[in-house]
Coordinates of C-alpha atoms in Angstrom, one line a residue:
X1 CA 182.0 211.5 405.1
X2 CA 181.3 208.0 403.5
X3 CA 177.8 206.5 404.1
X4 CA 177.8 204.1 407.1
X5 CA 175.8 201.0 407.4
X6 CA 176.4 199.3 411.1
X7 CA 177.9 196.0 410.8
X8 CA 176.6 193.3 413.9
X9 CA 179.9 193.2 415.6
X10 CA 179.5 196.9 416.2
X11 CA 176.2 197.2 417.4
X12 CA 177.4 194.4 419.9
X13 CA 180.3 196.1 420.8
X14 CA 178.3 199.2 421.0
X15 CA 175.4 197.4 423.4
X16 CA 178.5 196.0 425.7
X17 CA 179.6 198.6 426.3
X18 CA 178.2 200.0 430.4
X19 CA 176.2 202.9 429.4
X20 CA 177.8 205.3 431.6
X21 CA 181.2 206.6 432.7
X22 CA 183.8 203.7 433.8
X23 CA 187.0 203.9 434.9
X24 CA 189.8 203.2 431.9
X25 CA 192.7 202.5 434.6
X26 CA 195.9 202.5 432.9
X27 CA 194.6 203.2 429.2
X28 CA 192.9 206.4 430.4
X29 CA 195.1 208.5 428.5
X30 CA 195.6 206.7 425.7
X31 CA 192.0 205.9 424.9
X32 CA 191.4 210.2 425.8
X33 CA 194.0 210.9 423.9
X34 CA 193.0 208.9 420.7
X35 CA 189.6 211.3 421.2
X36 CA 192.1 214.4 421.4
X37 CA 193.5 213.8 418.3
X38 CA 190.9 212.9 416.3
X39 CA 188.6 216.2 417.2
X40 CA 191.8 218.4 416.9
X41 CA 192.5 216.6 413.5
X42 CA 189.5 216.7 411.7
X43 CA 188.5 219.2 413.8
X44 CA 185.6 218.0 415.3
X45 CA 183.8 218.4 418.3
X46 CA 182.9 214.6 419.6
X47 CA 181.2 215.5 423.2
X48 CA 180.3 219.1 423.5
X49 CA 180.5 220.1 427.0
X50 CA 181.6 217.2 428.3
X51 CA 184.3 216.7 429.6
X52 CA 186.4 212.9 428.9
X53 CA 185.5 211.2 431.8
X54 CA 182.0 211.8 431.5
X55 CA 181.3 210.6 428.8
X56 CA 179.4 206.8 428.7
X57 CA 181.2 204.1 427.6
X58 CA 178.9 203.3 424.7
X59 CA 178.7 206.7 423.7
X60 CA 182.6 206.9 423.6
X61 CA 183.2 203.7 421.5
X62 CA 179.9 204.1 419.2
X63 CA 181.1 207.8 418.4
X64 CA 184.9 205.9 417.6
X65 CA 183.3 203.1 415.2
X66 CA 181.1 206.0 413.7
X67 CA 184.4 207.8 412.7
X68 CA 186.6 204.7 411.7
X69 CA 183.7 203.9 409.1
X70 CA 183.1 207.7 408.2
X71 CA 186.1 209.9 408.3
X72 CA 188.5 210.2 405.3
X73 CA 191.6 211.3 406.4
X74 CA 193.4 214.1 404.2
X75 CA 197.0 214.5 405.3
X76 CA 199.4 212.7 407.4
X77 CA 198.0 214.7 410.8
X78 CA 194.5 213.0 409.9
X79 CA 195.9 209.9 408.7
X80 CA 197.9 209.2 412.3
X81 CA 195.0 210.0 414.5
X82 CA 192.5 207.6 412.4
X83 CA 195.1 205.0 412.4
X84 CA 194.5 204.6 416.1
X85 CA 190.8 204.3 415.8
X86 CA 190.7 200.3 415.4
X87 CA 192.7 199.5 418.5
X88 CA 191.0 202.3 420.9
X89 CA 188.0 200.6 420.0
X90 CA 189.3 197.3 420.4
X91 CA 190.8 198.4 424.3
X92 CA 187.2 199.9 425.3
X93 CA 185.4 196.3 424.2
X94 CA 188.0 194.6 426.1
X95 CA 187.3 196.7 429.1
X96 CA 183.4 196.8 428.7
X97 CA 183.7 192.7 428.7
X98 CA 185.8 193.2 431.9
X99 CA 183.6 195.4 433.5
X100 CA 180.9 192.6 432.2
X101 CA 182.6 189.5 434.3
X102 CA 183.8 191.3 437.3
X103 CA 179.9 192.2 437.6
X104 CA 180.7 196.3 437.0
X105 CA 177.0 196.3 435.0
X106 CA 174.9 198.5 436.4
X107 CA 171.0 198.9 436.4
X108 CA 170.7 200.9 432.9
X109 CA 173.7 199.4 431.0

């Protein structure tokens, strides 16, 4: 893994991000599977124990930004699932802004 220095647009991506479960409506299973096929890739293991839809918001796109500026991909299998990395976390800030205007910010976020 390269050595990863957080740039500001990610630690304010990270910090708008509700720090809790939130409901991905329609991307759901896109943003899940991107998770999917980066653990079974590079076989990792992102959220032990958890299962998708617990997992916070910020945690989810903080572990994604941690693995687009980490991971090297080795093969083509690798190579796809990083490849998505930049537009899942894209989707989950435009959804934490969302949930930001529509007032879904909880106490704790």
């Amino acid at each position: 893994m390269k050595t990863y220095i957080p740039e500001l647009s990610e630690q304010r991506m990270i910090k708008r991000a509700p720090n809790r479960p939130i409901d991905f409506g329609t991307d759901r299973d896109y943003i899940f599977s991107c998770l999917q096929d980066i653990e079974h890739s590079f076989e990792l293991q992102g959220f032990p124990g958890l299962a998708p839809e617990q997992i916070p918001a910020r945690a989810l796109i903080r572990q994604f930004i941690v693995w687009w500026r980490t991971l090297e991909p080795a093969n083509a299998n690798q190579q796809t699932a990083y490849a998505r990395l930049p537009g899942t976390i894209r989707l989950i800030d435009t959804i934490s802004s969302w949930w930001a205007e529509q007032g879904g910010k909880m106490q704790g976020d």
